[in-house]
GROMACS .gro file of C-alpha atoms in nm:
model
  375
    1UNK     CA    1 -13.015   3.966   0.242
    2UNK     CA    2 -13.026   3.737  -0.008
    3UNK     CA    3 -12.696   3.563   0.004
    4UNK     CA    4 -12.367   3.571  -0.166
    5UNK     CA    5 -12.462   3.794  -0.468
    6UNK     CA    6 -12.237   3.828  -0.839
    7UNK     CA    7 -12.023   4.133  -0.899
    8UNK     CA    8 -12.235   4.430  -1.006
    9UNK     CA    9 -12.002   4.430  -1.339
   10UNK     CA   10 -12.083   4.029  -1.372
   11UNK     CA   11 -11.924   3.705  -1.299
   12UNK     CA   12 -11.503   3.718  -1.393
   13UNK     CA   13 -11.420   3.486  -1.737
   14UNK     CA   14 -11.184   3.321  -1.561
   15UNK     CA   15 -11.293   3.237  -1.161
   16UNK     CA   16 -10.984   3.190  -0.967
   17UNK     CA   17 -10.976   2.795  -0.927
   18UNK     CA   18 -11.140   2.751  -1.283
   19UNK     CA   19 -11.019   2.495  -1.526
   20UNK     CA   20 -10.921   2.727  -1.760
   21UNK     CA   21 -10.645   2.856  -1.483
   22UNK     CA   22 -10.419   2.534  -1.567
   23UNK     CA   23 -10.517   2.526  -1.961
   24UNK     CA   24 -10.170   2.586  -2.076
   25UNK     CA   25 -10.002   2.304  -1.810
   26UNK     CA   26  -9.949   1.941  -1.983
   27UNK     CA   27  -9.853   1.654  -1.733
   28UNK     CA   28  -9.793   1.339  -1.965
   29UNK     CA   29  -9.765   1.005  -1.822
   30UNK     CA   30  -9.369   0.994  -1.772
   31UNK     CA   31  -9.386   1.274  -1.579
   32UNK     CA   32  -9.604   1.163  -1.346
   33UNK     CA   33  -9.430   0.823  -1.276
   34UNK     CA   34  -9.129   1.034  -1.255
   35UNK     CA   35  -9.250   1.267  -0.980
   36UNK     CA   36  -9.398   0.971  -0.732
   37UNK     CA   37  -9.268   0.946  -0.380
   38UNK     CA   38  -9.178   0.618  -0.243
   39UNK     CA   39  -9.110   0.616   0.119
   40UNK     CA   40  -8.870   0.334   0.289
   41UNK     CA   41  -8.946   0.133   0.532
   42UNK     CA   42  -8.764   0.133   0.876
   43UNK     CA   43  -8.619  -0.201   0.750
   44UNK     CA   44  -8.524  -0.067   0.430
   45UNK     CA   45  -8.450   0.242   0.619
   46UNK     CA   46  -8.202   0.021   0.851
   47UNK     CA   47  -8.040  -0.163   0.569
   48UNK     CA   48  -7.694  -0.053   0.365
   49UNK     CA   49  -7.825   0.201   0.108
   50UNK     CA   50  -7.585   0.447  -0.041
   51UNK     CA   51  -7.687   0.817   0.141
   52UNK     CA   52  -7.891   1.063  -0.067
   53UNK     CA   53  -7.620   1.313   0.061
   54UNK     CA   54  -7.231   1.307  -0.021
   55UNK     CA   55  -7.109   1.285   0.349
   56UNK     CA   56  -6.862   1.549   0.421
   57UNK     CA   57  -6.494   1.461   0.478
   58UNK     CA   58  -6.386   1.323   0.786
   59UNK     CA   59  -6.182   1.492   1.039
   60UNK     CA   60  -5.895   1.213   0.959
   61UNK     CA   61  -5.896   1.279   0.600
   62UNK     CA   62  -5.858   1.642   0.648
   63UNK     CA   63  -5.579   1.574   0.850
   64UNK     CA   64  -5.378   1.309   0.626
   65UNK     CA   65  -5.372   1.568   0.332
   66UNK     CA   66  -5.122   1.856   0.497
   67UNK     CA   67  -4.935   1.557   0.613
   68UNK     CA   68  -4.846   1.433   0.264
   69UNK     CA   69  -4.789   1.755   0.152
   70UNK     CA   70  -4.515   1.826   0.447
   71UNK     CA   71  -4.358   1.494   0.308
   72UNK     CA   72  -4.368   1.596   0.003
   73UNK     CA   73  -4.186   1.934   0.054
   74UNK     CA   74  -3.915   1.716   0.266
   75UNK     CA   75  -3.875   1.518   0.003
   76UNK     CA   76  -3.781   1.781  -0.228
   77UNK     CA   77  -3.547   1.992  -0.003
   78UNK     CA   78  -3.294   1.638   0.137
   79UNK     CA   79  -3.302   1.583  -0.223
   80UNK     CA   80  -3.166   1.975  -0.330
   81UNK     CA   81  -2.928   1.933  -0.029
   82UNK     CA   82  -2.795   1.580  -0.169
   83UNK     CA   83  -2.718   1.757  -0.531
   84UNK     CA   84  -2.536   2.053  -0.361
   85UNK     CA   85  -2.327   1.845  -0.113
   86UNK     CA   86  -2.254   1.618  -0.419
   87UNK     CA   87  -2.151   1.949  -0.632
   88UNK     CA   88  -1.933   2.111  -0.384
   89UNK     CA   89  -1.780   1.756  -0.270
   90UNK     CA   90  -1.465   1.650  -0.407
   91UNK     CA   91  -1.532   1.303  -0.599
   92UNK     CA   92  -1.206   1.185  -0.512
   93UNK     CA   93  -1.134   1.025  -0.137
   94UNK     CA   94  -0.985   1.306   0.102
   95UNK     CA   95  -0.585   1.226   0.100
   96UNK     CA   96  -0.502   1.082   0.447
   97UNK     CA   97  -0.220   1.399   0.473
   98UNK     CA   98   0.136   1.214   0.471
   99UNK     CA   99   0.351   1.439   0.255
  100UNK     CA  100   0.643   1.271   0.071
  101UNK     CA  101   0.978   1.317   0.176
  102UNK     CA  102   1.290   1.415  -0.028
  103UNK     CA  103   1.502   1.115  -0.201
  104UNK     CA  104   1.813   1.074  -0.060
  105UNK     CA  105   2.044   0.923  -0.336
  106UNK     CA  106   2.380   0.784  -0.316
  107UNK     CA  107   2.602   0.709  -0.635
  108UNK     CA  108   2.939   0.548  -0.624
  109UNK     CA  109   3.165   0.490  -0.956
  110UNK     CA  110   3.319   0.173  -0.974
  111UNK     CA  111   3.716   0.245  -1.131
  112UNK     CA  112   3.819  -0.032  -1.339
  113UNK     CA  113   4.168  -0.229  -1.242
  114UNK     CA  114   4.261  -0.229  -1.590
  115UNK     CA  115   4.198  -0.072  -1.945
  116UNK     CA  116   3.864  -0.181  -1.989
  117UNK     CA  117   3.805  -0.513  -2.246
  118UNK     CA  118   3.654  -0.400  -2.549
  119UNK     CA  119   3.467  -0.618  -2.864
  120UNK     CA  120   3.176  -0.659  -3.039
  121UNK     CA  121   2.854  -0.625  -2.866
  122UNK     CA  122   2.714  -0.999  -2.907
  123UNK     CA  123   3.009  -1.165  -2.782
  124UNK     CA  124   3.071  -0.944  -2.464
  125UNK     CA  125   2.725  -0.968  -2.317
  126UNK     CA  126   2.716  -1.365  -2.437
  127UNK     CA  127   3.026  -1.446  -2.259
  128UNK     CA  128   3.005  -1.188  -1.941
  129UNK     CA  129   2.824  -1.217  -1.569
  130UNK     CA  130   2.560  -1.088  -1.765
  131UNK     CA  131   2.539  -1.359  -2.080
  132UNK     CA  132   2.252  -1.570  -1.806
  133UNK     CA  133   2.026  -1.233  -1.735
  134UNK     CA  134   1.674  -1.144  -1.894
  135UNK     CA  135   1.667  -0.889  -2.142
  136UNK     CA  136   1.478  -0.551  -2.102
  137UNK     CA  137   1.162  -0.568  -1.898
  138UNK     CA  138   1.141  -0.946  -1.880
  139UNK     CA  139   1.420  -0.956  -1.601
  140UNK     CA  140   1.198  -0.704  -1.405
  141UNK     CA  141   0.965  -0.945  -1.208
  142UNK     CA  142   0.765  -1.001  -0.962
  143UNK     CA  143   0.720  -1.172  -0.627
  144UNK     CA  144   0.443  -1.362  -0.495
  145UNK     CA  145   0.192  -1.160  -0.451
  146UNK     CA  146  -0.017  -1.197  -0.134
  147UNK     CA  147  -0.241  -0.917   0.050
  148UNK     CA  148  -0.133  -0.793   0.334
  149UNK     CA  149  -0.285  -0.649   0.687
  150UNK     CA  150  -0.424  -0.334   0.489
  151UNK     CA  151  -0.347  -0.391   0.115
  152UNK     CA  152  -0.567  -0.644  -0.097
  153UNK     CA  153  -0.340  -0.865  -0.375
  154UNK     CA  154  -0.507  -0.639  -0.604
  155UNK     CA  155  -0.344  -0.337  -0.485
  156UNK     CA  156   0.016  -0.481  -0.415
  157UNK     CA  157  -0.017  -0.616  -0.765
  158UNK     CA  158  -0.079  -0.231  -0.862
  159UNK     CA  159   0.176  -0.139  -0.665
  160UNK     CA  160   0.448  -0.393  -0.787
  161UNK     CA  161   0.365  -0.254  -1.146
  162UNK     CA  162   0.400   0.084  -1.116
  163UNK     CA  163   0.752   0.003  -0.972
  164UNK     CA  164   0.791  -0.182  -1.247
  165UNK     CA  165   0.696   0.090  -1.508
  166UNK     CA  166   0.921   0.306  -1.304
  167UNK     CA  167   1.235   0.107  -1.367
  168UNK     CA  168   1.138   0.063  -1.722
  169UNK     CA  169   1.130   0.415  -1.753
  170UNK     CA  170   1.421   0.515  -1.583
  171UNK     CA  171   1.684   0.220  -1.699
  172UNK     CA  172   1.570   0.059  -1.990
  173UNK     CA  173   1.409   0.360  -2.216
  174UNK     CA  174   1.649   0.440  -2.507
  175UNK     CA  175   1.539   0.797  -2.524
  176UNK     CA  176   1.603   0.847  -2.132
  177UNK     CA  177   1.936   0.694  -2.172
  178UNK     CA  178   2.067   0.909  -2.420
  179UNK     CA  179   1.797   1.127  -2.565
  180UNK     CA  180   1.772   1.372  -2.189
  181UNK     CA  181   1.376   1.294  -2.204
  182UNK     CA  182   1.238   1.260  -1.832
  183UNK     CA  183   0.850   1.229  -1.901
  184UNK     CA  184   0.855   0.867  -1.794
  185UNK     CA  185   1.036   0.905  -1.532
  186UNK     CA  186   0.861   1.221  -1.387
  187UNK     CA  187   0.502   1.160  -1.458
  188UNK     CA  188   0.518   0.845  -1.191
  189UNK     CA  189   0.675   1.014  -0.966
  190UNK     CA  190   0.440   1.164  -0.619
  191UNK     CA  191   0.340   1.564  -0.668
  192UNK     CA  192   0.545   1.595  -0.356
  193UNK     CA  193   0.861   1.515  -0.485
  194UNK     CA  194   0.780   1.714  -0.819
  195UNK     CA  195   1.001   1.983  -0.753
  196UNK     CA  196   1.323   1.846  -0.646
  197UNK     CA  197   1.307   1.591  -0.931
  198UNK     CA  198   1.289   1.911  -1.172
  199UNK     CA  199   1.569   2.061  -0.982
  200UNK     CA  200   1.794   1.731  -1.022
  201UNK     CA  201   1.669   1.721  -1.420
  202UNK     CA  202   1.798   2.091  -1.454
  203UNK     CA  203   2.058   2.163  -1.209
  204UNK     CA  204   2.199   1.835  -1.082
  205UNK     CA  205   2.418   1.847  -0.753
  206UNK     CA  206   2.647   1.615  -0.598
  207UNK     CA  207   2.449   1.693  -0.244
  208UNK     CA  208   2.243   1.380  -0.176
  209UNK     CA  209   1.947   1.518  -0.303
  210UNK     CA  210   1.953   1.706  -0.634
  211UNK     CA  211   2.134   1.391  -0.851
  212UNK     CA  212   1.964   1.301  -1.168
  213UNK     CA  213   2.132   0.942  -1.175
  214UNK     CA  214   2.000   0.876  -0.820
  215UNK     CA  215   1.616   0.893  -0.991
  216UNK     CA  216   1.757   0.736  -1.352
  217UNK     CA  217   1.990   0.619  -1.566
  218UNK     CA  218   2.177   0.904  -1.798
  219UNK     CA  219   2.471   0.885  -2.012
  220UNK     CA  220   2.568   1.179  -2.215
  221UNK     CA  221   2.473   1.187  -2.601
  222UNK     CA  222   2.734   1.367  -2.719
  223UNK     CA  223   3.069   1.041  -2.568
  224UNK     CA  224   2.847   0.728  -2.604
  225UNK     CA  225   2.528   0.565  -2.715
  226UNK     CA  226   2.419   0.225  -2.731
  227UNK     CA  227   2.593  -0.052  -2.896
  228UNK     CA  228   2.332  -0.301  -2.860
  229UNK     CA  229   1.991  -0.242  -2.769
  230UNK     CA  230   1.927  -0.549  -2.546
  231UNK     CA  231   1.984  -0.420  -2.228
  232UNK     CA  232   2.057  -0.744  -1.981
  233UNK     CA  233   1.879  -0.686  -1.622
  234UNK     CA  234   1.851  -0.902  -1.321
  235UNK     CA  235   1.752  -0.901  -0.962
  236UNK     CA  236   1.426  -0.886  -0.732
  237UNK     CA  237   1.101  -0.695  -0.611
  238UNK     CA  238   1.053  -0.738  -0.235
  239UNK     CA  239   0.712  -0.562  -0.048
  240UNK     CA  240   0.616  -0.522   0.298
  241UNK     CA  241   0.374  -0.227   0.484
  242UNK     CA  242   0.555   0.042   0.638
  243UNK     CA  243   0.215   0.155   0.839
  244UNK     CA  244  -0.141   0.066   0.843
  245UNK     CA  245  -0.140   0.316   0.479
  246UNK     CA  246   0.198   0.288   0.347
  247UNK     CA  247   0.334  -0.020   0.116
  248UNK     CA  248   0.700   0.005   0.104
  249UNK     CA  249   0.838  -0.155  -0.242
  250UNK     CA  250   1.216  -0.223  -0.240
  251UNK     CA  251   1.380  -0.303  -0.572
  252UNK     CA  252   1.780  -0.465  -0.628
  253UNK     CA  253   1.821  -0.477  -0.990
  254UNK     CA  254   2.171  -0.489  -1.224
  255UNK     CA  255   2.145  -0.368  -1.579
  256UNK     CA  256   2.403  -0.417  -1.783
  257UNK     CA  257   2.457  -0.166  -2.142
  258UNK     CA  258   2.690  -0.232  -2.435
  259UNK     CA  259   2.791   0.091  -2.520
  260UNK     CA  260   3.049   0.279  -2.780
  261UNK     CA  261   3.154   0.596  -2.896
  262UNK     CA  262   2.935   0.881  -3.028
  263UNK     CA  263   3.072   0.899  -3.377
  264UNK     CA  264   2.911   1.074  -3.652
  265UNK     CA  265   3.110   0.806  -3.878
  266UNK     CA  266   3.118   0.444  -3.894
  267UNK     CA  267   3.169   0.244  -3.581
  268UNK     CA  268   3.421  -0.023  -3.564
  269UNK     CA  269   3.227  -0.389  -3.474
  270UNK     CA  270   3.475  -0.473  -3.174
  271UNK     CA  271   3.447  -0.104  -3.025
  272UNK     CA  272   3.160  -0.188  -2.784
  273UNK     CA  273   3.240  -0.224  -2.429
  274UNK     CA  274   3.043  -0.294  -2.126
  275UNK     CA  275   2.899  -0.083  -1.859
  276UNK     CA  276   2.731  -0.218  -1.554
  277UNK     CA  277   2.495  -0.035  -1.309
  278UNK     CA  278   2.310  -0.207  -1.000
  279UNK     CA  279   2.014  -0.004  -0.870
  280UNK     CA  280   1.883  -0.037  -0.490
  281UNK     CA  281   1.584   0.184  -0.519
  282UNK     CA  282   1.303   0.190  -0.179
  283UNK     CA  283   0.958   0.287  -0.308
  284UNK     CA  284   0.654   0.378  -0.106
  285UNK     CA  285   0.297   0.404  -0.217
  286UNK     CA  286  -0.005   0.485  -0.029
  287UNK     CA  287  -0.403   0.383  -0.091
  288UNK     CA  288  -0.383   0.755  -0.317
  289UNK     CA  289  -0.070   0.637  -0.504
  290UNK     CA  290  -0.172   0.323  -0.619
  291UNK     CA  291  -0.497   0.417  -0.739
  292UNK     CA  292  -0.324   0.735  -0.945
  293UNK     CA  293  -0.055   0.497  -1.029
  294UNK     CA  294   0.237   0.710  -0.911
  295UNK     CA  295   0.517   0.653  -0.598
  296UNK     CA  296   0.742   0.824  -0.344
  297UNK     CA  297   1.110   0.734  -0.457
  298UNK     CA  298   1.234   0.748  -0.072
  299UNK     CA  299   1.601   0.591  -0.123
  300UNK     CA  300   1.825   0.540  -0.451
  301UNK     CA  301   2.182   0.358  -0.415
  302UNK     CA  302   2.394   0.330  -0.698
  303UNK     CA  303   2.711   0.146  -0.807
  304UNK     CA  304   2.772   0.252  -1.149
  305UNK     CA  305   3.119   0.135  -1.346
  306UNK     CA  306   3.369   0.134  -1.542
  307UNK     CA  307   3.432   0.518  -1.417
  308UNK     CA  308   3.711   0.697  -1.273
  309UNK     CA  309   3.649   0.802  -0.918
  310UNK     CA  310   3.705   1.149  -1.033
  311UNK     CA  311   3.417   1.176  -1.228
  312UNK     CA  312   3.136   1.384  -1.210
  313UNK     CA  313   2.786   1.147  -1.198
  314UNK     CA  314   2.541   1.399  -1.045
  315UNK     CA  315   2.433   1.484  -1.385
  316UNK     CA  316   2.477   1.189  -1.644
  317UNK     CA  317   2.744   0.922  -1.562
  318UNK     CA  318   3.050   0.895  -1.748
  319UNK     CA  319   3.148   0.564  -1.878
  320UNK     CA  320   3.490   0.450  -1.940
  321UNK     CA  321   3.453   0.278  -2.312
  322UNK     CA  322   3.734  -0.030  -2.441
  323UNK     CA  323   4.058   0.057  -2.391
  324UNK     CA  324   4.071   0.320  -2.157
  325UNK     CA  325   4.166   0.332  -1.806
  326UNK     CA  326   4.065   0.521  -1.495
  327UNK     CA  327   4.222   0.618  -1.172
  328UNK     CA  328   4.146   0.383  -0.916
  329UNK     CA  329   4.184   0.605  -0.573
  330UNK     CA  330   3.946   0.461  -0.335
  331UNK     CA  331   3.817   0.200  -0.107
  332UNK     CA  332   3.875  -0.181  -0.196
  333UNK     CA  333   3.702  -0.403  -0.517
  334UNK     CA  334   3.313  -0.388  -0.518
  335UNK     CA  335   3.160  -0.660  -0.746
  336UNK     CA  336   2.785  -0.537  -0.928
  337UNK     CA  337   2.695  -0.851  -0.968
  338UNK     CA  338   2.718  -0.933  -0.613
  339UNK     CA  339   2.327  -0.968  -0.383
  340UNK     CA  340   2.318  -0.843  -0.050
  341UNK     CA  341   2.330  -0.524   0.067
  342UNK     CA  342   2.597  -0.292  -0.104
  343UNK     CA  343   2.868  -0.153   0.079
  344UNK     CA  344   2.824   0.235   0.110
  345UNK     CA  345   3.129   0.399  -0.064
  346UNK     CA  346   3.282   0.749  -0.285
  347UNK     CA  347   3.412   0.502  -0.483
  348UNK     CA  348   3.426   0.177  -0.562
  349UNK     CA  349   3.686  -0.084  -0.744
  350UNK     CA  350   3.538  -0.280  -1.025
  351UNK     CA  351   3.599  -0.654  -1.007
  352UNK     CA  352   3.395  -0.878  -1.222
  353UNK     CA  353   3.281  -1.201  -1.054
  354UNK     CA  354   2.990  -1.513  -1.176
  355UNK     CA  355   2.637  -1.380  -1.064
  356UNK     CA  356   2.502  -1.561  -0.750
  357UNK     CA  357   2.151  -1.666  -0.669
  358UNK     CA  358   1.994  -1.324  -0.632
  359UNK     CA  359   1.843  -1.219  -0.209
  360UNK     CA  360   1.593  -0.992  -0.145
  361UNK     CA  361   1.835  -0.693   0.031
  362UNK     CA  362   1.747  -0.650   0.383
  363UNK     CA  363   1.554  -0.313   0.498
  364UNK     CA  364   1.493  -0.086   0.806
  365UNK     CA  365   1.760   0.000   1.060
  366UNK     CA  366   1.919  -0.391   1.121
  367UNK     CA  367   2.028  -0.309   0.762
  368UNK     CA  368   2.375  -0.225   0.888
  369UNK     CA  369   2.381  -0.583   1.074
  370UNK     CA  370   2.364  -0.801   0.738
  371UNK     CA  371   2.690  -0.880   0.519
  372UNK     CA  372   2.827  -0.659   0.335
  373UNK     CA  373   2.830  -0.726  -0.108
  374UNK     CA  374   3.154  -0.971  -0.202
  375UNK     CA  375   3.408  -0.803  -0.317
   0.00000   0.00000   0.00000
């Protein structure tokens, strides 16, 4: 043989591994710097280079992921619990349960002695027991006012005023007086008691309980009106805590009224007379009362004269105007004007006397142990 011999059909155009097989490949320059290798070095190798491959998370960072989102989901459901607990929850401070009692109320008419003086307004209040007393709210004041055990002075300042605001209300506003309006009166008054002050408003009864001029003062429109409206008042606050809750408010106050006829025609200048009522009202308020600024009225004595012992005071009293004269059946003179603790009575004698320096009037059960009012 003669050795590796061509194709019978001749050599191919284009033997595999010819130049022509690569013809239509172009490798410029950049290319070809691009596409060199450099290898490291083991100290290169060794140093801090950045990996050629993003490392996979770690088994900690898988980990701290589902524990955010558990927070997270915590998070959101104390926070939906807070808004419903709020939404259901009454804003306002649970009451501490103490329900107020019924007022027990006492009234006694003072009889006059004599026909009852009679003149003009000015000169009967100038020259009376009643010519060195306050007018209107100014003879309403208060105490010193100190905290106690459980009440801050900011509270027993509260306190004092809505007493206050109660007497103004009940003794001193015209329209109460004479005009039968009870909204001042009944909007301080404690829910509790709501009912039984309605009932004395609407069907007052000489039983203790159900007497509109045990919770104010009430003459009736159609005999008198006011002759003068400066209404002389005098006496004292006095505060103490009846329990770790309860702030017990006692009030001794004597208003005196210059009063005449209801006449549709003119009034004659000298037909004014006096009439004289002293008030011994026990209050009680509790943390709930004094911040909705109302009170339990818990005890109301009244002495309440000129009057004839006869006369029916559950509803409005009846004053005895100048120059008439009353029956006097009853127990002996009780002076209005007198401090101290008034002596418990149907009916009382009116004897006027010079005011005294006024006492706070003792409270709880060694009441019965002080002295009696001067007659």
């Amino acid at each position: 043989m003669t050795g590796r011999g061509e194709p019978p059909e001749g050599p191919p155009e284009n033997p595999a591994g010819g130049e022509d097989e690569y013809r239509s490949l172009v490798f410029d320059e950049s290319f070809v710097r691009a596409a060199r290798l450099q290898e490291f070095s083991a100290k290169e190798r060794m140093a801090d280079h950045a990996h050629a491959v993003r490392s996979l998370p770690g088994r900690g960072t898988r980990r701290r992921r589902p524990r955010t989102g558990v927070a997270l989901v915590l998070l959101i459901a104390l926070a939906f619990a807070a808004a419903v607990y709020i939404g259901f929850r009454n804003p306002y401070p649970a009451p501490n349960g103490r329900r107020a009692e019924p007022l027990r109320t006492t009234v006694v008419p003072l009889a006059p002695q004599g026909p009852v003086p009679g003149g003009t307004a000015e000169v009967l209040l100038a020259d009376g027991p009643a010519g060195v007393y306050r007018t209107g709210a100014s003879g309403i004041n208060f105490p010193p006012v100190r905290r106690t055990k459980n009440f801050s002075d900011n509270q027993v300042t509260i306190a004092l005023a809505t007493v206050k605001d109660y007497l103004v209300g009940s003794s001193l506003d015209p329209d109460v007086l004479t005009g039968g309006v009870v909204r001042p009166v009944g909007r301080l008054i404690d829910p509790d008691q709501t009912a039984q002050f309605d009932r004395s408003m609407d069907s007052p009864a000489d039983d203790g309980e159900h007497s509109a001029t045990g919770w104010l003062v009430r003459f009736d429109p159609a005999e008198v009106e006011l002759a003068d409206p400066d209404i002389r008042v005098h006496g004292t606050l006095s505060y103490t805590e009846a329990g770790a809750d309860t702030l017990e408010v006692v009030s001794d106050h004597t208003f005196t009224y210059a009063l005449r006829p209801a006449l549709s025609g003119p009034h004659r200048a000298d037909g004014a007379s006096l009439f004289t009522v002293r008030r011994v009202l026990t209050f009680l308020l509790d943390q709930e009362d004094i911040r909705l600024h109302r009170l339990e009225v818990r005890r109301a004595y009244v002495q309440a004269g000129p009057q004839s012992c006869s006369a029916a005071t559950a509803g409005a009293l009846r004053p005895l105007l100048a120059g008439r004269q009353g029956d006097t059946r009853g127990p002996a003179g009780t002076d209005p004007y007198a401090t101290g603790v008034p002596t418990a009575a149907l009916c009382g004698t009116l004897a006027v006397s010079s005011p005294t320096p006024a006492q706070s009037p003792p409270r709880g059960p060694d009441a019965s142990k002080s002295p009696p009012s001067r007659p």
